[in-house]
Short mmCIF file of C-alpha atoms and ligand atoms in Angstrom, two decimals:
data_model
loop_
_atom_site.label_atom_id
_atom_site.label_comp_id
_atom_site.label_asym_id
_atom_site.label_seq_id
_atom_site.Cartn_x
_atom_site.Cartn_y
_atom_site.Cartn_z
CA MET U 276 -15.70 2.23 -40.34
CA ILE U 277 -15.82 3.47 -36.89
CA LYS U 278 -16.10 7.48 -36.85
CA ASN U 279 -12.95 8.99 -34.77
CA TYR U 280 -14.41 12.06 -34.28
CA TYR U 281 -17.17 13.14 -32.91
CA ASN U 282 -18.87 17.46 -32.79
CA VAL U 283 -20.91 16.76 -30.16
CA ILE U 284 -23.59 18.90 -27.23
CA GLY U 285 -22.99 17.90 -23.58
CA VAL U 286 -25.62 19.26 -20.76
CA MET U 287 -25.53 18.76 -16.70
CA SER U 288 -27.97 20.39 -14.05
CA GLY U 289 -25.15 19.54 -10.73
CA THR U 290 -26.53 19.69 -7.44
CA SER U 291 -26.70 23.65 -6.55
CA LEU U 292 -29.84 24.95 -9.12
CA ASP U 293 -27.46 26.99 -10.23
CA GLY U 294 -28.06 26.86 -14.31
CA ILE U 295 -28.25 24.04 -17.17
CA ASP U 296 -24.28 23.87 -17.93
CA ILE U 297 -24.40 23.37 -21.91
CA ALA U 298 -20.57 22.87 -23.96
CA HIS U 299 -20.22 22.44 -27.03
CA CYS U 300 -17.61 19.52 -27.68
CA SER U 301 -15.54 17.89 -30.16
CA PHE U 302 -14.03 14.93 -28.91
CA THR U 303 -11.06 13.08 -31.50
CA HIS U 304 -9.95 9.14 -31.13
CA ASP U 305 -6.32 7.85 -32.33
CA HIS U 306 -4.51 6.04 -29.53
CA GLN U 307 -6.04 7.44 -26.97
CA TRP U 308 -9.07 10.75 -26.63
CA ASN U 309 -8.77 13.74 -27.29
CA PHE U 310 -11.51 16.67 -26.72
CA GLU U 311 -11.98 20.19 -26.95
CA ILE U 312 -14.94 22.78 -25.25
CA LEU U 313 -15.51 24.86 -27.80
CA GLN U 314 -17.93 27.43 -26.33
CA ALA U 315 -20.05 26.95 -23.60
CA GLU U 316 -22.81 28.98 -20.87
CA THR U 317 -24.51 28.22 -17.98
CA TYR U 318 -28.61 28.89 -18.33
CA ASP U 319 -28.71 30.62 -14.92
CA TYR U 320 -33.01 28.88 -14.01
CA PRO U 321 -35.03 31.51 -12.96
CA SER U 322 -36.31 31.92 -9.33
CA ALA U 323 -39.99 29.70 -10.21
CA TRP U 324 -37.84 26.82 -11.73
CA VAL U 325 -35.35 26.38 -8.26
CA GLU U 326 -38.06 26.66 -6.29
CA LYS U 327 -39.73 23.73 -8.67
CA LEU U 328 -36.52 21.55 -8.69
CA LYS U 329 -36.01 22.58 -4.73
CA ASN U 330 -39.64 20.57 -4.60
CA LEU U 331 -38.95 17.50 -6.48
CA VAL U 332 -38.47 14.64 -3.63
CA THR U 333 -42.22 15.75 -1.83
CA MET U 334 -43.76 15.77 -5.14
CA SER U 335 -46.64 12.54 -6.35
CA GLU U 336 -45.63 10.61 -9.49
CA ALA U 337 -48.46 12.13 -11.44
CA GLU U 338 -47.37 15.34 -11.02
CA LEU U 339 -43.28 14.12 -11.34
CA LEU U 340 -44.37 13.11 -14.73
CA HIS U 341 -45.93 16.20 -15.65
CA LEU U 342 -43.13 18.42 -14.66
CA ASP U 343 -41.23 15.99 -16.45
CA GLU U 344 -42.83 17.59 -19.90
CA GLU U 345 -42.48 20.72 -18.48
CA TYR U 346 -38.76 20.57 -17.90
CA THR U 347 -37.62 18.39 -21.38
CA ARG U 348 -39.61 21.42 -23.38
CA PHE U 349 -38.13 24.42 -20.89
CA LEU U 350 -34.42 21.87 -21.26
CA GLY U 351 -35.11 21.58 -25.38
CA SER U 352 -35.76 25.37 -26.08
CA ALA U 353 -32.07 26.48 -23.92
CA ILE U 354 -30.53 23.89 -26.04
CA GLN U 355 -31.97 25.37 -29.34
CA GLN U 356 -30.71 28.85 -28.02
CA PHE U 357 -27.62 28.09 -27.32
CA ILE U 358 -27.73 25.89 -30.66
CA SER U 359 -29.07 28.44 -32.48
CA LYS U 360 -26.40 31.48 -31.20
CA HIS U 361 -23.45 29.64 -31.83
CA LYS U 362 -24.87 29.31 -35.40
CA LEU U 363 -24.18 24.70 -34.81
CA SER U 364 -24.54 22.37 -37.76
CA LYS U 365 -23.76 18.45 -38.32
CA LEU U 366 -24.17 17.67 -34.75
CA ASP U 367 -23.50 13.95 -34.07
CA ALA U 368 -25.81 14.22 -30.92
CA VAL U 369 -26.93 16.37 -27.49
CA CYS U 370 -26.43 13.89 -25.08
CA SER U 371 -27.53 15.33 -21.34
CA HIS U 372 -28.13 14.30 -18.40
CA GLY U 373 -31.28 16.23 -17.29
CA HIS U 374 -31.45 17.08 -13.33
CA THR U 375 -32.05 14.09 -11.04
CA ALA U 376 -35.36 13.80 -9.01
CA LEU U 377 -35.27 11.29 -7.00
CA HIS U 378 -32.24 8.75 -6.50
CA GLN U 379 -32.47 5.71 -4.10
CA PRO U 380 -29.95 3.41 -6.44
CA GLN U 381 -30.77 0.41 -3.26
CA SER U 382 -34.23 0.70 -3.78
CA GLY U 383 -33.82 0.55 -7.49
CA LEU U 384 -34.45 3.33 -8.27
CA THR U 385 -33.71 6.30 -10.33
CA TYR U 386 -35.10 9.21 -11.67
CA GLN U 387 -33.43 12.04 -13.99
CA ILE U 388 -36.21 14.70 -15.46
CA GLY U 389 -35.54 16.18 -19.24
CA ASN U 390 -34.47 12.84 -20.84
CA LEU U 391 -38.16 11.80 -22.77
CA ALA U 392 -38.04 10.94 -26.39
CA GLN U 393 -39.95 14.22 -27.11
CA LEU U 394 -36.28 16.31 -26.40
CA ALA U 395 -35.09 14.54 -29.77
CA THR U 396 -38.09 16.11 -31.75
CA ILE U 397 -37.58 19.39 -30.47
CA LEU U 398 -34.25 20.05 -30.69
CA ASN U 399 -33.97 17.87 -34.46
CA GLU U 400 -31.07 15.99 -33.39
CA THR U 401 -29.86 13.28 -31.99
CA VAL U 402 -29.85 12.52 -28.11
CA VAL U 403 -28.46 10.49 -25.48
CA CYS U 404 -29.58 10.48 -22.01
CA ASP U 405 -30.75 8.73 -19.59
CA PHE U 406 -27.26 7.94 -18.35
CA ARG U 407 -27.88 6.20 -14.99
CA VAL U 408 -30.71 3.97 -15.24
CA ALA U 409 -29.09 0.91 -16.70
CA ASP U 410 -26.29 1.26 -14.03
CA VAL U 411 -28.51 0.99 -10.97
CA ALA U 412 -30.95 -1.76 -13.47
CA LEU U 413 -27.56 -3.42 -12.96
CA GLY U 414 -27.10 -3.36 -9.10
CA GLY U 415 -24.61 -0.55 -9.60
CA GLN U 416 -25.57 3.09 -7.46
CA GLY U 417 -25.98 4.74 -10.56
CA ALA U 418 -22.97 7.63 -9.77
CA PRO U 419 -20.56 8.77 -10.11
CA LEU U 420 -20.26 8.72 -13.86
CA VAL U 421 -17.75 11.18 -15.18
CA PRO U 422 -15.03 8.40 -14.02
CA ILE U 423 -14.74 7.15 -16.87
CA GLY U 424 -14.13 10.12 -18.29
CA ASP U 425 -11.05 11.62 -15.54
CA GLN U 426 -9.71 8.22 -16.83
CA LEU U 427 -9.83 8.37 -20.77
CA LEU U 428 -9.54 12.29 -20.61
CA PHE U 429 -7.74 13.10 -18.40
CA PRO U 430 -5.11 10.37 -17.93
CA GLN U 431 -1.97 12.65 -17.10
CA TYR U 432 -3.53 13.67 -13.85
CA ASP U 433 -3.22 10.79 -10.63
CA PHE U 434 -5.84 12.35 -9.35
CA CYS U 435 -9.37 13.80 -10.01
CA LEU U 436 -10.44 16.14 -7.75
CA ASN U 437 -14.04 18.38 -8.03
CA PHE U 438 -15.41 20.91 -5.58
CA GLY U 439 -18.50 21.26 -6.14
CA GLY U 440 -21.45 21.08 -2.88
CA PHE U 441 -19.45 18.33 -2.14
CA ALA U 442 -15.92 17.09 -2.79
CA ASN U 443 -15.57 13.79 -4.77
CA ILE U 444 -11.93 12.54 -5.40
CA SER U 445 -11.04 9.64 -8.44
CA SER U 446 -7.85 8.31 -9.31
CA GLU U 447 -6.71 4.94 -10.51
CA ILE U 448 -5.28 1.66 -7.95
CA ASN U 449 -3.62 -1.04 -9.00
CA GLY U 450 -5.03 -0.53 -12.71
CA ARG U 451 -8.80 0.10 -11.56
CA ARG U 452 -10.58 3.31 -11.63
CA ILE U 453 -12.06 4.28 -7.86
CA ALA U 454 -14.21 7.55 -6.69
CA TYR U 455 -16.26 8.79 -3.99
CA ASP U 456 -16.97 11.78 -2.00
CA VAL U 457 -14.52 13.00 0.28
CA CYS U 458 -16.41 15.42 2.51
CA PRO U 459 -18.78 18.62 1.92
CA VAL U 460 -17.29 21.61 0.32
CA ASN U 461 -19.92 24.23 -0.75
CA ILE U 462 -22.96 23.25 0.14
CA VAL U 463 -21.76 24.02 4.16
CA LEU U 464 -18.85 27.06 3.19
CA ASN U 465 -22.80 28.41 1.36
CA LEU U 466 -24.73 28.37 3.87
CA TYR U 467 -22.77 29.93 6.07
CA ALA U 468 -21.60 32.63 3.80
CA ASN U 469 -25.38 33.23 2.89
CA LYS U 470 -25.82 33.92 7.22
CA LEU U 471 -23.40 36.95 6.38
CA GLY U 472 -25.53 38.01 3.29
CA LEU U 473 -23.11 36.77 0.95
CA ASP U 474 -24.32 33.93 -1.82
CA TYR U 475 -21.03 32.51 -1.51
CA ASP U 476 -17.44 33.79 0.43
CA ASP U 477 -15.51 34.76 -3.06
CA GLY U 478 -11.91 33.17 -2.57
CA GLY U 479 -12.22 32.59 0.54
CA LYS U 480 -11.49 36.11 1.63
CA ILE U 481 -14.02 35.65 5.03
CA ALA U 482 -12.76 32.60 6.26
CA ALA U 483 -9.20 33.98 5.55
CA SER U 484 -9.82 36.59 8.43
CA GLY U 485 -11.52 33.64 10.57
CA THR U 486 -9.45 31.87 12.78
CA ILE U 487 -9.78 28.15 13.82
CA HIS U 488 -12.19 26.50 16.05
CA GLN U 489 -9.50 23.60 17.55
CA VAL U 490 -12.10 22.26 19.22
CA LEU U 491 -15.01 21.89 16.59
CA LEU U 492 -12.24 20.79 14.03
CA ASN U 493 -11.26 17.79 16.23
CA GLN U 494 -14.78 16.67 16.15
CA LEU U 495 -15.38 17.08 12.46
CA ASN U 496 -12.48 15.30 11.62
CA ALA U 497 -13.47 12.59 14.39
CA LEU U 498 -16.98 12.20 11.80
CA SER U 499 -17.54 8.34 11.40
CA PHE U 500 -18.07 8.81 7.74
CA TYR U 501 -14.28 9.68 7.23
CA LYS U 502 -13.07 5.93 8.56
CA THR U 503 -16.01 4.39 6.15
CA PRO U 504 -13.92 2.49 3.61
CA TYR U 505 -15.52 3.47 -0.24
CA PRO U 506 -16.85 3.02 -2.37
CA LYS U 507 -19.41 5.88 0.17
CA SER U 508 -20.94 9.15 -0.81
CA LEU U 509 -22.45 12.30 0.98
CA GLY U 510 -26.11 13.56 0.46
CA LEU U 511 -27.84 17.07 2.01
CA GLU U 512 -29.35 14.71 4.71
CA TRP U 513 -25.91 13.34 6.18
CA VAL U 514 -24.87 17.55 7.01
CA LYS U 515 -28.29 18.53 8.05
CA THR U 516 -28.00 15.83 11.03
CA GLU U 517 -24.19 15.61 11.54
CA ILE U 518 -22.61 19.30 10.14
CA PHE U 519 -25.11 21.57 10.68
CA PRO U 520 -26.01 20.87 14.59
CA LEU U 521 -22.41 20.30 15.12
CA ILE U 522 -21.19 23.58 13.93
CA ASP U 523 -23.84 25.68 15.04
CA SER U 524 -23.49 24.15 19.02
CA PHE U 525 -20.44 26.37 18.87
CA ALA U 526 -22.05 29.73 18.41
CA LEU U 527 -18.92 31.30 16.54
CA GLU U 528 -18.36 33.91 14.38
CA GLY U 529 -19.12 33.23 10.87
CA SER U 530 -15.91 34.29 9.78
CA ASP U 531 -14.71 31.35 12.34
CA VAL U 532 -17.12 28.76 11.01
CA LEU U 533 -15.33 29.45 7.19
CA ARG U 534 -11.78 29.88 9.05
CA THR U 535 -12.68 26.45 10.75
CA PHE U 536 -14.03 24.34 7.70
CA ILE U 537 -11.75 25.43 5.46
CA GLU U 538 -9.39 23.88 7.30
CA HIS U 539 -11.48 20.50 7.73
CA ILE U 540 -11.53 20.35 3.96
CA ALA U 541 -8.07 20.66 3.42
CA ILE U 542 -7.76 17.82 5.95
CA GLN U 543 -9.54 15.80 4.86
CA ILE U 544 -8.37 16.40 0.88
CA SER U 545 -4.90 15.99 2.15
CA GLN U 546 -5.63 13.02 3.77
CA GLU U 547 -6.45 11.43 0.60
CA ILE U 548 -4.33 12.82 -2.16
CA ASN U 549 -0.87 12.27 0.38
CA SER U 550 -1.45 8.30 -0.67
CA LYS U 551 0.34 9.01 -3.81
CA ILE U 552 3.75 10.90 -3.15
CA ASP U 553 5.05 13.56 -6.02
CA VAL U 554 1.65 13.24 -8.14
CA SER U 555 -0.10 15.58 -9.55
CA VAL U 556 -3.89 16.46 -9.01
CA LEU U 557 -6.82 17.69 -11.18
CA ALA U 558 -8.69 21.04 -9.66
CA THR U 559 -12.79 21.52 -10.75
CA GLY U 560 -15.95 22.75 -9.68
CA GLY U 561 -16.61 26.09 -8.12
CA GLY U 562 -14.56 25.33 -5.27
CA ALA U 563 -11.05 25.27 -7.20
CA PHE U 564 -11.72 29.61 -6.99
CA ASN U 565 -11.50 29.67 -3.95
CA THR U 566 -7.73 30.38 -3.74
CA PHE U 567 -7.55 30.50 0.07
CA LEU U 568 -9.25 26.61 0.30
CA MET U 569 -6.92 25.95 -2.32
CA ALA U 570 -3.52 27.37 -1.06
CA CYS U 571 -4.57 25.72 2.93
CA LEU U 572 -4.91 22.42 0.99
CA SER U 573 -1.50 23.30 -1.13
CA ASP U 574 0.17 24.09 2.42
CA LYS U 575 -0.08 20.20 3.10
CA THR U 576 0.97 18.67 0.24
CA GLN U 577 3.46 18.59 -1.81
CA ASN U 578 1.91 17.25 -4.32
CA VAL U 579 0.71 19.67 -7.02
CA ILE U 580 -2.48 21.02 -7.33
CA ILE U 581 -3.54 22.00 -10.70
CA ILE U 582 -6.27 24.22 -11.77
CA PRO U 583 -6.58 24.10 -15.63
CA ASP U 584 -7.83 26.57 -18.00
CA LYS U 585 -11.79 28.32 -16.45
CA LEU U 586 -13.64 26.37 -19.10
CA ILE U 587 -12.65 23.62 -17.64
CA VAL U 588 -13.06 24.49 -14.09
CA ASN U 589 -16.75 24.92 -15.16
CA TYR U 590 -17.80 22.68 -17.41
CA LYS U 591 -15.31 19.01 -16.95
CA GLU U 592 -19.03 18.09 -16.15
CA ALA U 593 -21.10 18.91 -19.13
CA LEU U 594 -17.79 17.73 -21.31
CA ILE U 595 -17.63 14.54 -19.93
CA PHE U 596 -21.98 13.34 -20.73
CA ALA U 597 -20.73 14.97 -23.51
CA PHE U 598 -18.27 11.93 -23.65
CA LEU U 599 -20.35 9.48 -22.36
CA GLY U 600 -23.32 10.02 -24.60
CA VAL U 601 -19.86 9.38 -27.69
CA LEU U 602 -19.00 6.37 -26.15
CA ARG U 603 -23.39 5.50 -26.14
CA LEU U 604 -22.65 5.74 -29.72
CA ARG U 605 -20.17 3.90 -30.43
CA ASN U 606 -21.75 1.02 -27.93
CA GLU U 607 -18.10 1.49 -26.26
CA ASN U 608 -18.30 0.77 -21.79
CA ASN U 609 -19.44 4.35 -20.46
CA CYS U 610 -19.85 3.25 -16.62
CA LEU U 611 -17.30 1.13 -14.32
CA SER U 612 -18.07 -0.95 -12.28
CA SER U 613 -15.22 -0.55 -10.37
CA VAL U 614 -16.55 2.88 -9.30
CA THR U 615 -20.58 1.95 -8.83
CA GLY U 616 -20.33 -1.68 -7.83
CA ALA U 617 -23.13 -3.14 -10.96
CA LYS U 618 -22.56 -6.21 -11.93
CA MET U 619 -20.13 -5.06 -15.21
CA ASP U 620 -19.13 -2.26 -17.00
CA HIS U 621 -21.59 -1.23 -19.31
CA SER U 622 -22.74 1.53 -22.33
CA SER U 623 -25.41 3.11 -20.40
CA GLY U 624 -27.77 5.52 -22.39
CA GLN U 625 -30.68 6.10 -24.51
CA ILE U 626 -30.51 7.02 -28.17
CA TYR U 627 -33.87 8.68 -29.31
CA TYR U 628 -33.54 10.15 -33.12
CA PRO U 629 -35.04 13.03 -34.32
N1 ATP E 20 -14.74 32.78 -6.30
C1 ATP E 20 -15.41 32.00 -5.99
N2 ATP E 20 -14.69 31.74 -4.50
C2 ATP E 20 -15.09 30.99 -3.91
N3 ATP E 20 -16.50 30.02 -3.85
C3 ATP E 20 -16.33 29.89 -5.11
C4 ATP E 20 -15.86 31.28 -6.26
N4 ATP E 20 -16.62 30.47 -7.34
C5 ATP E 20 -17.54 29.60 -7.30
N5 ATP E 20 -17.63 28.98 -6.41
C6 ATP E 20 -18.04 28.02 -5.36
O1 ATP E 20 -18.68 26.85 -6.39
C7 ATP E 20 -19.97 26.46 -6.37
C8 ATP E 20 -20.51 26.93 -7.27
O2 ATP E 20 -19.73 25.16 -8.04
P1 ATP E 20 -20.27 24.05 -8.80
O3 ATP E 20 -21.13 24.90 -10.18
O4 ATP E 20 -19.33 23.18 -9.22
O5 ATP E 20 -21.47 23.25 -7.90
P2 ATP E 20 -21.86 22.57 -8.64
O6 ATP E 20 -21.91 21.75 -10.27
O7 ATP E 20 -23.93 22.65 -8.79
O8 ATP E 20 -22.17 21.25 -7.86
P3 ATP E 20 -21.95 19.38 -7.62
O9 ATP E 20 -20.67 19.68 -8.23
O10 ATP E 20 -22.07 19.64 -6.62
O11 ATP E 20 -23.40 19.00 -8.64
C9 ATP E 20 -20.66 28.26 -6.09
O12 ATP E 20 -21.68 28.22 -5.93
C10 ATP E 20 -19.86 28.76 -4.72
O13 ATP E 20 -19.91 28.19 -3.72
C1 AH0 E 21 -27.20 10.77 -8.86
C2 AH0 E 21 -26.57 12.15 -9.23
O1 AH0 E 21 -27.32 12.89 -9.89
N1 AH0 E 21 -25.79 12.71 -8.79
C3 AH0 E 21 -24.71 13.40 -8.68
C4 AH0 E 21 -24.94 14.60 -7.60
O2 AH0 E 21 -23.77 15.15 -7.45
C5 AH0 E 21 -22.26 15.34 -7.50
C6 AH0 E 21 -22.63 14.01 -7.08
O3 AH0 E 21 -24.17 14.02 -6.81
C7 AH0 E 21 -22.45 12.80 -8.30
O4 AH0 E 21 -22.62 11.47 -7.70
C8 AH0 E 21 -23.47 12.40 -9.46
O5 AH0 E 21 -23.16 13.59 -10.34
C9 AH0 E 21 -21.75 13.36 -10.91
C10 AH0 E 21 -21.63 14.24 -11.91
C11 AH0 E 21 -21.46 12.08 -11.25
O6 AH0 E 21 -22.21 10.91 -11.67
O7 AH0 E 21 -19.73 11.74 -11.61
#
């Protein structure tokens, strides 16, 4: 008989290199899926690891393989600490994304470090990992993978928005899940906050004190990416060529840059969510704590923006990788071809036993 209760750990390392998100989660399945995040923590990267992870793209294959082994041990020790601290037992699996080292789906390549079989031996637990490789082999983008979790764990929301380095959105159109990147968020806001000596603009307070520069705003909104139909995604390279030089050409005060960029984000996101009327919108990711950004967005829509419990804001991606692992254990589809463009929906991920 197929199980209907799962006790698992989800592990995610995102683009901002702030740390390893680990979430202990339970899932039950009757007519629909229910979840709970029981405990969650972020293990900050020591600065030496931040530097190593920043330089992955420039490494030779041999260096990368060596680092993969080192990172797998480092990840294993963080997960082990979490298991010991919370006295966890009887886990069905540890479901881990690893950290993206290379992602060139057009060339059939995606590589997440930390996904070696030895992780199962280190932890003495079943490990489910390497979730992106099969999708790329099937001609897909290997990303985003979170939308199946939006569909099955958060069905009450018409849109799921995540405000990380970039904002991405997922929703259902005619019974098919679609998802794509909307615009840059913290990757830009943080850089201009850094120039003012801050890690980030807490609550958007500095932005709130600035003035919108209308010409810059118009030029940001006119960028061709915004007219491109989905599926589409954004990367750091695009920000470096299209956004930073444009903003810098105006030589504005930092507060005015932040104010103008917040307006730009609010306009781009509101255009997406206003395609449906009187619906609910889930907002997660660190940018959901930017209260000024959330207020500017609310001003431009009749739809209700819901910021959930902090655990969900911070750990939704770790939760969903835990869930992808559960679906893999059940041999059920966890990658949606409507989102990634793969030849078919499929059940992705390697399972390693201790
Ligand atoms: N109180 C706050 N006020 C404003 N911004 C905040 C606040 N708290 C967090 N942030 C922003 O959220 C960022 C972290 O977001 P998050 O952890 O979702 O990123 P990430 O998971 O690395 O992104 P991605 O999903 O793109 O991989 C911080 O760098 C900061 O810009
Ligand atoms: C290749 C890769 O690691 N992509 C990440 C990255 O970080 C954010 C965005 O780019 C998203 O496409 C994806 O992660 C999320 C969790 C996803 O797959 O849904």
